[in-house]
Coordinates of C-alpha atoms and ligand atoms in Angstrom, one line a residue:
Chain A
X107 CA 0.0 0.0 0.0
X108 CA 2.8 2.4 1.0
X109 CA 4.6 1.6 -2.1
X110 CA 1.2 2.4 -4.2
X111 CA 1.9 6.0 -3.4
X112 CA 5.1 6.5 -3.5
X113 CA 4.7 4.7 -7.0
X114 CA 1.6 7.5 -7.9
X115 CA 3.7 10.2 -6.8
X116 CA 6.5 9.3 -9.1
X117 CA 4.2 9.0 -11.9
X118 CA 3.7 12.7 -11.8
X119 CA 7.3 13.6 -11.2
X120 CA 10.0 14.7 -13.8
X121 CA 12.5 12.0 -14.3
X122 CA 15.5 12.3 -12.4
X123 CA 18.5 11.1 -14.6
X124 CA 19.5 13.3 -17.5
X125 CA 19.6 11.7 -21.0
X126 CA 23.8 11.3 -20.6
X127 CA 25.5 11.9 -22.9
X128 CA 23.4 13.9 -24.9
X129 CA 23.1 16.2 -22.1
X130 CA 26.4 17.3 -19.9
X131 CA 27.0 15.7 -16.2
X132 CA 26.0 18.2 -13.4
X133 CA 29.5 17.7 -11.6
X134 CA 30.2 20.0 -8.7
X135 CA 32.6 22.7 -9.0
X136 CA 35.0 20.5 -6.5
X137 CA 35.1 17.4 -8.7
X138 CA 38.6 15.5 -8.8
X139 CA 38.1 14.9 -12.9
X140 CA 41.5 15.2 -14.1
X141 CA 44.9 16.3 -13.6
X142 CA 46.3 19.4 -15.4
X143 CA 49.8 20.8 -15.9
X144 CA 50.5 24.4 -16.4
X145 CA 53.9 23.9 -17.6
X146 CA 55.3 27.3 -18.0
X147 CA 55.4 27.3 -14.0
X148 CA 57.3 23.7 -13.7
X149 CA 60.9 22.9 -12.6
X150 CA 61.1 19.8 -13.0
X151 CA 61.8 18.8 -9.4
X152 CA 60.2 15.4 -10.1
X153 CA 58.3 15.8 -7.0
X154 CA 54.9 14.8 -8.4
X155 CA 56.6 12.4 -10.3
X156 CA 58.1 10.3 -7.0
X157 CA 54.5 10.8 -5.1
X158 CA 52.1 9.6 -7.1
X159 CA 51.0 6.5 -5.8
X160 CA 49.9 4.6 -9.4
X161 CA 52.9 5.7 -10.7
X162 CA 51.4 7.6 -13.8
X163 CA 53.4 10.4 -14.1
X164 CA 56.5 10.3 -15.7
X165 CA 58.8 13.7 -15.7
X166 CA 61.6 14.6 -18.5
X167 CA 63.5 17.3 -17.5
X168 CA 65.7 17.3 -20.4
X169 CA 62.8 17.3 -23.1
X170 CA 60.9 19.7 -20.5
X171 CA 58.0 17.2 -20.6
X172 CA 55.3 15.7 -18.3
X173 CA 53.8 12.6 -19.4
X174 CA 50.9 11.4 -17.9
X175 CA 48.9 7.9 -18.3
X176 CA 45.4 9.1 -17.5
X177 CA 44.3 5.3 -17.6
X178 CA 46.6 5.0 -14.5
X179 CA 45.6 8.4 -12.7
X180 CA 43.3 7.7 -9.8
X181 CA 43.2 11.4 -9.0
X182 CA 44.0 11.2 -5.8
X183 CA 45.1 14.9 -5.7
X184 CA 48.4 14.1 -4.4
X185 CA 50.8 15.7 -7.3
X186 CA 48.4 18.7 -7.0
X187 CA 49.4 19.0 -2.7
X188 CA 52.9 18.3 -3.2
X189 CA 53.9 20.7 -6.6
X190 CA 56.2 23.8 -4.8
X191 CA 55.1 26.4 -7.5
X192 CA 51.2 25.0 -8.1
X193 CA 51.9 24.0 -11.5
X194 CA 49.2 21.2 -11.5
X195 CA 45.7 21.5 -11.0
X196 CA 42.8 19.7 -10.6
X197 CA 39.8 20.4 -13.1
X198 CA 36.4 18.8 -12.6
X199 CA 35.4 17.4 -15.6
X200 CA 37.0 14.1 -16.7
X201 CA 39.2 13.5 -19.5
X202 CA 38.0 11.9 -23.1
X203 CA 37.6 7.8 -22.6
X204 CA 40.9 6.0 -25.1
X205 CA 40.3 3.7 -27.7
X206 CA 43.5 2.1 -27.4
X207 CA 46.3 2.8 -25.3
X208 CA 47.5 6.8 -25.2
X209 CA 49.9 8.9 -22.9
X210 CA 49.1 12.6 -22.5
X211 CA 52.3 15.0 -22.7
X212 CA 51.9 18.6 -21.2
X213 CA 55.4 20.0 -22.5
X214 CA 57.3 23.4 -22.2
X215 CA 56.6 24.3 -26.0
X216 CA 52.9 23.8 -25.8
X217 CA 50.7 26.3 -24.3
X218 CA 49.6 26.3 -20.9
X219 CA 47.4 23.4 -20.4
X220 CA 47.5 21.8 -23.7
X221 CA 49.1 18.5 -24.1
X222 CA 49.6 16.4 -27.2
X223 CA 48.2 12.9 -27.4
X224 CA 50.4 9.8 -28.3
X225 CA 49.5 6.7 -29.1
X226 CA 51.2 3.5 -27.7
X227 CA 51.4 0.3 -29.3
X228 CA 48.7 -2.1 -29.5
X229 CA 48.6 -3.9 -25.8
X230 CA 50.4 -1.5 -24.0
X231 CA 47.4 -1.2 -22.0
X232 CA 47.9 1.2 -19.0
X233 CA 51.6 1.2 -19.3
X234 CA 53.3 4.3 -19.2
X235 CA 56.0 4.7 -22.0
X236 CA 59.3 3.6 -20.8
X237 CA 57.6 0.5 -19.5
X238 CA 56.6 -0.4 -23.1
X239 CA 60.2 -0.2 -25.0
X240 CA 60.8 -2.0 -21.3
X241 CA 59.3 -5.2 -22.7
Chain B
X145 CA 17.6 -42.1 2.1
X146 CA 17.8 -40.1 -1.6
X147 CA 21.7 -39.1 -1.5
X148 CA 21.5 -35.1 -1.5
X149 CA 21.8 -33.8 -4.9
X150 CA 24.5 -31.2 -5.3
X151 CA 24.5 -27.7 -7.2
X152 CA 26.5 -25.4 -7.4
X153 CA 25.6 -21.5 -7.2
X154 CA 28.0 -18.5 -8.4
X155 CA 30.6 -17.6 -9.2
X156 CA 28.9 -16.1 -12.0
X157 CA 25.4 -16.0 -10.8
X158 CA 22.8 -12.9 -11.9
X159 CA 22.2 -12.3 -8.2
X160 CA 25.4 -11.8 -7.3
X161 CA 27.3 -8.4 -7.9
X162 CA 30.9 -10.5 -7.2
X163 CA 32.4 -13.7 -7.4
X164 CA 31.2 -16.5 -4.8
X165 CA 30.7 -20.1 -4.9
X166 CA 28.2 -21.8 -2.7
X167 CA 28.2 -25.4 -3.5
X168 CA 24.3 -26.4 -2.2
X169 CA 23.1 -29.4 -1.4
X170 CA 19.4 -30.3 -2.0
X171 CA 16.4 -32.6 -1.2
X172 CA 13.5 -31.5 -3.4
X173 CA 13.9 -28.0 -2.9
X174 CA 15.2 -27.9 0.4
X175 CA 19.0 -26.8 1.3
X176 CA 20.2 -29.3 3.6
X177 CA 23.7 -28.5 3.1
X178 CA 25.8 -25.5 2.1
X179 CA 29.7 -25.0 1.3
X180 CA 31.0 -21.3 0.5
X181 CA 33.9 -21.3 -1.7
X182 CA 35.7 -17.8 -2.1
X183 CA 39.4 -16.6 -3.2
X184 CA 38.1 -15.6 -7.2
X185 CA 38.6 -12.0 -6.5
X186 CA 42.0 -12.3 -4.6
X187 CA 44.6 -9.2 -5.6
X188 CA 47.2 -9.8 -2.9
X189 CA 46.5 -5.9 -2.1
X190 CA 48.2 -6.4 1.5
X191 CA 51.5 -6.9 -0.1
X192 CA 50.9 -4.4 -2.5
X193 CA 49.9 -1.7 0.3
X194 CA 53.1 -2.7 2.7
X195 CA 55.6 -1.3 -0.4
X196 CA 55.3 2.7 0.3
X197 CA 53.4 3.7 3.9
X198 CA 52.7 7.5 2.1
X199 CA 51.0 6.2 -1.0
X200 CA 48.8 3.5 1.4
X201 CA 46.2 6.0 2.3
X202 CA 45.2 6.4 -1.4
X203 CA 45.4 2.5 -2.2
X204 CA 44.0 1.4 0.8
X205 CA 40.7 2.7 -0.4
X206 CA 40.5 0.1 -3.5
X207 CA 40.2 -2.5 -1.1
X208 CA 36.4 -2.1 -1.3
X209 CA 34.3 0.9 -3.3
X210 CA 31.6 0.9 -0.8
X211 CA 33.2 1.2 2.5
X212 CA 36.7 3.0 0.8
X213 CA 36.4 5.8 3.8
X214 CA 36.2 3.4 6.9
X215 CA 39.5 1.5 5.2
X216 CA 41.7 4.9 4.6
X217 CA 40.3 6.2 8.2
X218 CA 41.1 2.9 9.6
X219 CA 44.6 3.1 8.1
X220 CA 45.2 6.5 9.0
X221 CA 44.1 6.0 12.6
X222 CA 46.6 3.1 12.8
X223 CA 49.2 4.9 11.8
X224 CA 48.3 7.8 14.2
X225 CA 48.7 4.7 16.8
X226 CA 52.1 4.4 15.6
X227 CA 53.2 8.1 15.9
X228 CA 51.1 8.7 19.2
X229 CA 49.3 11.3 18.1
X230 CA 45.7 13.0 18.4
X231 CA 44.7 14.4 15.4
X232 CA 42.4 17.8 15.6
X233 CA 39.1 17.8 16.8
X234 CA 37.4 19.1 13.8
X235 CA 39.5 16.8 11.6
X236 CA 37.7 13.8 13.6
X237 CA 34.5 14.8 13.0
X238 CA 34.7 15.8 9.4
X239 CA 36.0 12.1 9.4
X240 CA 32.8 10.9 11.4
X241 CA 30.7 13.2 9.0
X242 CA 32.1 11.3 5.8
X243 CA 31.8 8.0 7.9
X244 CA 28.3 8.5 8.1
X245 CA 27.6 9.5 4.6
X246 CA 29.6 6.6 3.7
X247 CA 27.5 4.5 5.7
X248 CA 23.9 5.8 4.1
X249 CA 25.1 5.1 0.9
X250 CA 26.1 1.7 1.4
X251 CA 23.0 0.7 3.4
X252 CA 21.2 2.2 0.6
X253 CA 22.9 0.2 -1.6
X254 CA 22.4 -3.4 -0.1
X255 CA 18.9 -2.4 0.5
X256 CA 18.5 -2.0 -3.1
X257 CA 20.3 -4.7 -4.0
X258 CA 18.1 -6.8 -1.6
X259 CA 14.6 -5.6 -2.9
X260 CA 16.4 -6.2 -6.6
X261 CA 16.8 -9.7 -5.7
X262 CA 13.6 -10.3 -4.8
X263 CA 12.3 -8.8 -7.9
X264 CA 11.1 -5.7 -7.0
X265 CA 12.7 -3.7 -9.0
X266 CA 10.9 -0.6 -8.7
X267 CA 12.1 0.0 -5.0
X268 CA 15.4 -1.3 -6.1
X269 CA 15.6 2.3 -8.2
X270 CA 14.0 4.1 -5.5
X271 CA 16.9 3.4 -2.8
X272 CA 19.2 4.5 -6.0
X273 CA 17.7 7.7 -6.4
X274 CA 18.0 8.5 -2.7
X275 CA 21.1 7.5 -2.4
X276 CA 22.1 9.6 -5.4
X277 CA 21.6 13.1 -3.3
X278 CA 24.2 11.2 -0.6
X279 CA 26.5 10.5 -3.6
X280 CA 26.2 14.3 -4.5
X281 CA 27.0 15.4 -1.1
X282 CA 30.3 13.6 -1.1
X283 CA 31.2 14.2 -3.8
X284 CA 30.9 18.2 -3.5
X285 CA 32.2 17.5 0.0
X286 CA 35.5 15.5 -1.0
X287 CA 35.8 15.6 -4.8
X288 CA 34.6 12.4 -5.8
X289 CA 31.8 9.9 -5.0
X290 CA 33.5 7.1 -4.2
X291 CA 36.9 7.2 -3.0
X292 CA 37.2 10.3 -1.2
X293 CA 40.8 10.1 -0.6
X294 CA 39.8 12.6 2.5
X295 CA 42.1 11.0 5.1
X296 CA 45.5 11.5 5.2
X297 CA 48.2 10.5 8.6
X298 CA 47.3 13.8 10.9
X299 CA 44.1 15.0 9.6
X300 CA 42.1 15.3 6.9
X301 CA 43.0 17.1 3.5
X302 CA 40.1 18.7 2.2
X303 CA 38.3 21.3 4.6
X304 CA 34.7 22.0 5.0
X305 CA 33.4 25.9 4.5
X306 CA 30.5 27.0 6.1
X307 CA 28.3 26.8 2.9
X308 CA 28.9 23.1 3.1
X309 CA 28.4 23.3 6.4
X310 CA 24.8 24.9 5.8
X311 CA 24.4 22.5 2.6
X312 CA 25.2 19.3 4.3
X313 CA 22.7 20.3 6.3
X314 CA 19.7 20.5 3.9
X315 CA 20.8 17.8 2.6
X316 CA 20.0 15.7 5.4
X317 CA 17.3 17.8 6.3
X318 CA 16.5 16.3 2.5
X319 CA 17.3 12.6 2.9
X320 CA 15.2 12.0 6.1
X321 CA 11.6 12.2 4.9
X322 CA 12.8 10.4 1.5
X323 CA 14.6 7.4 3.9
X324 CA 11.4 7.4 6.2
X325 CA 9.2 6.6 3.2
X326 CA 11.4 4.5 2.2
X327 CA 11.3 2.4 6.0
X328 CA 7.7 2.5 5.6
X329 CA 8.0 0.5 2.6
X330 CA 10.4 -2.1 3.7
X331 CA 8.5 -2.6 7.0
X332 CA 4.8 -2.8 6.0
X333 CA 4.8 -4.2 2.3
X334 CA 3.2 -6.9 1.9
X335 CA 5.1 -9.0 -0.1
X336 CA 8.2 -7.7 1.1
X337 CA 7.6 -8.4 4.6
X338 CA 6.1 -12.5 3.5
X339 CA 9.1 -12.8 1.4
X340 CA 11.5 -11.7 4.5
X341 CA 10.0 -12.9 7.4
X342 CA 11.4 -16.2 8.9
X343 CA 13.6 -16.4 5.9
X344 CA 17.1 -17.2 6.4
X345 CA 17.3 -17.3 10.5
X346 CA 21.0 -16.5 12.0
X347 CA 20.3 -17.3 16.2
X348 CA 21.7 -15.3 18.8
X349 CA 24.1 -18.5 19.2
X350 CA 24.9 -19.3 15.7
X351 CA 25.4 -14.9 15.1
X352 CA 27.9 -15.6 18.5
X353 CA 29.7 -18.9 17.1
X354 CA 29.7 -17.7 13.5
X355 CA 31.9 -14.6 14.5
X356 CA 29.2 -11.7 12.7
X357 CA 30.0 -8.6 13.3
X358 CA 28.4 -5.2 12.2
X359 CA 24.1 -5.2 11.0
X360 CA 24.4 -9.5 10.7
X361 CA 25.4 -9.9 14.5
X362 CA 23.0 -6.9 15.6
X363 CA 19.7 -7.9 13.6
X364 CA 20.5 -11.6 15.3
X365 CA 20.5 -10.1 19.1
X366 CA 24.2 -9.4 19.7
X367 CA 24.7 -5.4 20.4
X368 CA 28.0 -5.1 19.5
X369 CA 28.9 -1.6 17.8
X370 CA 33.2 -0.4 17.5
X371 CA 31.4 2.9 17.3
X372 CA 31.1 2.8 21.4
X373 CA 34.3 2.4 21.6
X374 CA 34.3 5.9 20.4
X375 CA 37.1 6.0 17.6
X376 CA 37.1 9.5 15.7
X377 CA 34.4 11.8 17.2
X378 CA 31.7 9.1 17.9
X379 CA 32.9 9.7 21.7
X380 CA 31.2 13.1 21.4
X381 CA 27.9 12.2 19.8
X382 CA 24.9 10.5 20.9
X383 CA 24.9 6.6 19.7
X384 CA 22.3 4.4 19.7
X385 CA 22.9 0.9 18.3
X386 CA 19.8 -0.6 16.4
X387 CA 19.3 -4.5 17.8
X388 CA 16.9 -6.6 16.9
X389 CA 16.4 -10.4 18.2
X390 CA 14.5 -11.7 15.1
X391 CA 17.7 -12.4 13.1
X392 CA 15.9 -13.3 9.9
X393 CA 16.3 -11.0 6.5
X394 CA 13.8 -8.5 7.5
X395 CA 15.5 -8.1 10.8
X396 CA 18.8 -7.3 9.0
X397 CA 17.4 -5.4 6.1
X398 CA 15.4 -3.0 8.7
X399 CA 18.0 -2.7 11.0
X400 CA 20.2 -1.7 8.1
X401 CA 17.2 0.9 7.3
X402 CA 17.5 2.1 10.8
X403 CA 20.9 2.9 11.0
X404 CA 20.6 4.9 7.6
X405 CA 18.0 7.1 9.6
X406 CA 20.2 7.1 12.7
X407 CA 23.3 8.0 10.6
X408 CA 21.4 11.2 9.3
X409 CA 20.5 11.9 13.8
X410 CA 24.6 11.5 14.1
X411 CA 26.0 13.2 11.1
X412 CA 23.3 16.5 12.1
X413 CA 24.9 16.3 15.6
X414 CA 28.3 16.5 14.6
X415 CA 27.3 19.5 12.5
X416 CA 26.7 21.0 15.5
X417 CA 30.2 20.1 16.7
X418 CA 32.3 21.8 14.4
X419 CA 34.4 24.4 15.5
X420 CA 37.1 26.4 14.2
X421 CA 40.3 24.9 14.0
X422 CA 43.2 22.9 12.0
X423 CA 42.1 20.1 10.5
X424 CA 45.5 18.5 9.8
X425 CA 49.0 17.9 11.7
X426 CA 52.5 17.8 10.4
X427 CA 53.7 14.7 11.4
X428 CA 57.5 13.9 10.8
X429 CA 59.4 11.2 10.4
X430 CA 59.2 7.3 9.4
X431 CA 57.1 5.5 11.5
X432 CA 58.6 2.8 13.8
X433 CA 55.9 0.2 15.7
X434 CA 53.2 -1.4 15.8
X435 CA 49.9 0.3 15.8
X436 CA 46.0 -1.3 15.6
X437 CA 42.6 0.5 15.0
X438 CA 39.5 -0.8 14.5
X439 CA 36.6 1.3 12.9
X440 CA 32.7 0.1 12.2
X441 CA 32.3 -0.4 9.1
X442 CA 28.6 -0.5 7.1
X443 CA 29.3 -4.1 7.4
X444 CA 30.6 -4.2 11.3
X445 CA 34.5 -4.1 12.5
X446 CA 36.9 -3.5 10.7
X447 CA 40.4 -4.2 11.6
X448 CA 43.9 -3.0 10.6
X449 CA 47.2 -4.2 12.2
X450 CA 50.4 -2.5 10.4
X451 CA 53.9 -3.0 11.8
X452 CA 56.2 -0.6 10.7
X453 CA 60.1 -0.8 10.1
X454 CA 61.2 2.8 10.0
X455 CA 61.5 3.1 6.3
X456 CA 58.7 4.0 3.4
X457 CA 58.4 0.1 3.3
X458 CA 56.0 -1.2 5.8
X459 CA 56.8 -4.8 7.5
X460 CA 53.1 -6.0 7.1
X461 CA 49.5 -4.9 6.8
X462 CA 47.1 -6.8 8.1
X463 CA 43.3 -6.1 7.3
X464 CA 40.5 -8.1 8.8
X465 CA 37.4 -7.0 6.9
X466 CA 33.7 -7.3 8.3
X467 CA 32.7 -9.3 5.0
X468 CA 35.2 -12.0 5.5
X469 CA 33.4 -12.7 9.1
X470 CA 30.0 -12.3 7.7
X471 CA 30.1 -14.1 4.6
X472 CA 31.0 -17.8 5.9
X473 CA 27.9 -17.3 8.2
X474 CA 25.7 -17.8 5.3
X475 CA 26.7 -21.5 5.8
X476 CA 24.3 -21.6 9.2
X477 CA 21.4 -19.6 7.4
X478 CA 20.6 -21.9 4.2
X479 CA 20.0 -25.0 5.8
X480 CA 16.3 -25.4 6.1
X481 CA 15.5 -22.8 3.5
X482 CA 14.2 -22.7 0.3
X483 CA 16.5 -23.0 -3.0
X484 CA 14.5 -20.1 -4.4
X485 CA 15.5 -18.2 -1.0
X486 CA 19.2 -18.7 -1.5
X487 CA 19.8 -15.5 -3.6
X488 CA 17.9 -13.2 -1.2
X489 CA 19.7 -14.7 2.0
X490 CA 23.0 -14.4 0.7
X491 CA 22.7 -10.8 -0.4
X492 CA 20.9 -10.4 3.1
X493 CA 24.2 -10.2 4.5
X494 CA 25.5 -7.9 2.6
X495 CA 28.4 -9.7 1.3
X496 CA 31.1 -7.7 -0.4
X497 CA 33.9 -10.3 -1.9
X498 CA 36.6 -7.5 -2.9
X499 CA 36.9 -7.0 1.1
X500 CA 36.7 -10.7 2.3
X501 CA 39.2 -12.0 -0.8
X502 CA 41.2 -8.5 -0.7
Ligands
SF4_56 S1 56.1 18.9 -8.6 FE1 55.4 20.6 -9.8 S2 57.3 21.8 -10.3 FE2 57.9 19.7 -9.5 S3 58.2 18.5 -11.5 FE3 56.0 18.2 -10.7 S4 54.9 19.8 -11.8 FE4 57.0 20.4 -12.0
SF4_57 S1 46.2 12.7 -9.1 FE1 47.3 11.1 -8.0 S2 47.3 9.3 -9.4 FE2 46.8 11.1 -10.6 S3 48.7 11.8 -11.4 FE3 48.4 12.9 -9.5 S4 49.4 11.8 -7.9 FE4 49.2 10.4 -9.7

């Protein structure tokens, strides 16, 4: 009997999901979506590189690169807490989903928050770069 | 004497959300006999957490999606064992806050996924939607909506403002009408209540010899709650546990029910609580020791042991999950029931396999 209400009431109620992806997620302003460098600020004391817990960062100080396997990234917001000059930040919507295996690198000639995509081999899965000539 | 026939049921079962084997025996439809197989989920996360203490408090919380809060709080209280220290007050209750939140959203969960099991679907989506504005909270509170990664050693990292404050708040304010509507369906339907009732009985014995902890051991008679212990800020605030002696399904689905309206009671008082103040500590140094911390869980105690060698490498890390007490009691419910009641009695307890296998 109870239930027969609560069903009538939600005859007569607007539907609560949104029609996805047609229609852009509400996420809150403090959303942990996904991990951006502002490289012009960076030097390249590895520090983000040596606290990230999933190991998904990899810094090149010589090419004056970031490399990031977003795959791997669990957005923890610990490279963001531990930068010195608050080169990364935290933006709240999430990154693009992969159709196969891709590493993002932020680097000193690109703009401020743009990063070029590259593609690893076939398999590579979630492995960051140097772990793929590795095999 | 007809020899029993034997079936086996999971690991890949539509009921189930995770991996687990019960290997039944039957006469007509009858379970005379039940064997619970588990270990197809096993990760060996315990080594994998013991290799760097610092980066521990973000893994630890992939040990289990639905209670990923208690595990990093637990972890971060043991290691505060370790160091000997007391973090700040308002970092304790922002902990108890998520706790809480964490808690709603889990019960809300198995509730769902205990009316989905009996078939009734509708409510299944009803507990979803409610639990959806929880989910919303946390995530605007910590950043995401399932691991919060809110607990660090000293502290907490991410600070409430006083328009959360206000917001978490109306939230609740929110949730408890929607949640008391929602008790008022689980306790009085019909077919709910006849499908429930009698279903699945854990005594106040078997709930004792079987170990239960958490909702299992309390809807079977046994009040046993960490909370009193009074970890984090529950020391402050009010606490009633929710006991019941029935100790069939609907006495564990309701008093999971009651504890989601309890949890909205604590998390208002310690609202109230919050002062001004750090939320975090510096703390310096490799730890050296052995520390132990137990926290309640959705699904009852759970357990952390760490011993610590005074490098980034921990010696061992030793969790004891509620699930991995609960889950074998299942064995002591399904005899005498009905093979069509096995589904419904298993996810009765709530059984989460990515904590008991870990
Ligand atoms: S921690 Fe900051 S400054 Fe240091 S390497 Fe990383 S991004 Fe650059
Ligand atoms: S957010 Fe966490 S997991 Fe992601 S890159 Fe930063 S430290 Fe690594």
């Amino acid at each position: 009997m109870s239930m027969l209400r609560s069903s009538l009431r939600n005859l007569f109620q607007r539907p609560v999901t949104t029609a996805y992806p047609n229609v852009q997620a509400d996420l809150p302003q403090s959303n942990r979506g996904r991990v951006m460098w502002e490289m012009s600020k960076c030097i390249y004391c590895r520090r983000c590189e040596r606290v990230c817990p999933t190991n998904a960062i990899s810094t090149n100080k010589e090419a004056k690169s970031q490399t990031i396997v977003r795959n791997r990234c669990i957005t923890c917001n610990a490279c963001v807490e531990v930068c010195p000059t608050q080169t990364i930040s935290m933006v709240a919507d999430y990154s693009k989903p992969d159709l196969a295996p891709t590493v993002h690198i932020f680097s000193a000639n690109l703009p401020d928050y743009n990063f070029r995509v590259e593609h690893l081999p076939r398999g590579s899965g979630s492995r960051r770069p140097d772990e793929v000539t590795n095999d | 004497m007809k020899r029993p026939t034997t079936i086996p049921i999971g690991p890949q079962h539509p009921a189930f959300l995770e991996p687990l084997n019960i290997g039944l025996e039957l006469e007509e439809e009858r379970v005379v006999g039940a064997t619970l197989n588990l270990g197809y989920n096993h990760r060996g996360m315990e080594y994998a957490l013991a290799l760097d203490y610092k980066k521990t408090q973000y893994l630890v919380e992939r040990v289990c999606g639905i209670c990923s809060n208690h595990h990093s709080a637990a972890y971060c209280q043991t290691m505060e064992d370790i160091y000997d220290i007391e973090v700040p007050v308002r970092a304790k209750v922002i902990r108890t806050i998520m706790m809480e939140c964490q808690r709603i959203t889990s019960h809300l969960l198995a509730l769902g996924h205990t009316a989905e099991t009996m078939g009734y679907e509708n409510l299944f989506m009803q507990c979803f939607r409610e639990r959806e504005l929880a989910m919303r909270l946390v995530n605007e509170i910590s950043g995401n909506r399932v691991h919060y990664s809110i607990n660090v050693i000293g502290g907490i990292k991410r600070d409430m403002d006083a328009g959360m404050e206000r917001h978490t708040a109306n939230v609740m304010r929110e949730l408890r009408p929607l949640l008391e509507d929602l008790r008022d369906v689980f306790a009085r339907d019909n077919t709910l209540v006849k499908r429930m009732k009698d279903v699945g009985v854990l005594t106040n014995e078997q709930a004792r010899d079987w170990c239960t902890v958490g909702p299992v051991a309390r809807a079977s008679g046994l009040p046993q709650d960490i909370r009193e212990d009074g970890f984090a800020a529950y020391d402050m605030i009010d606490l009633k546990p929710v006991v019941r002696d029935e100790g069939d399904c609907y006495a564990r689905t309701m008093v999971r029910m009651d504890e989601c309206l309890h949890s909205i009671d604590l998390i208002e008082e310690c609202l109230k609580l919050l002062d001004e103040g750090p939320v975090i500590m510096t703390v310096k140094g490799h730890p050296t020791g052995e520390g132990l911390s137990r926290v309640e869980a959705p699904r009852g105690e759970l357990l952390y042991h760490v011993k610590a060698i005074g490098g980034l490498q921990l010696d061992r890390i030793k969790i004891r999950t509620p699930a991995f007490l609960n889950v074998p009691s299942v064995q002591a419910m399904l005899p005498g029931s009905r093979l069509a009641d096995v589904p419904l009695i298993t996810v009765s307890v709530d059984p989460c396999i990515c904590c008991t296998d870990r």
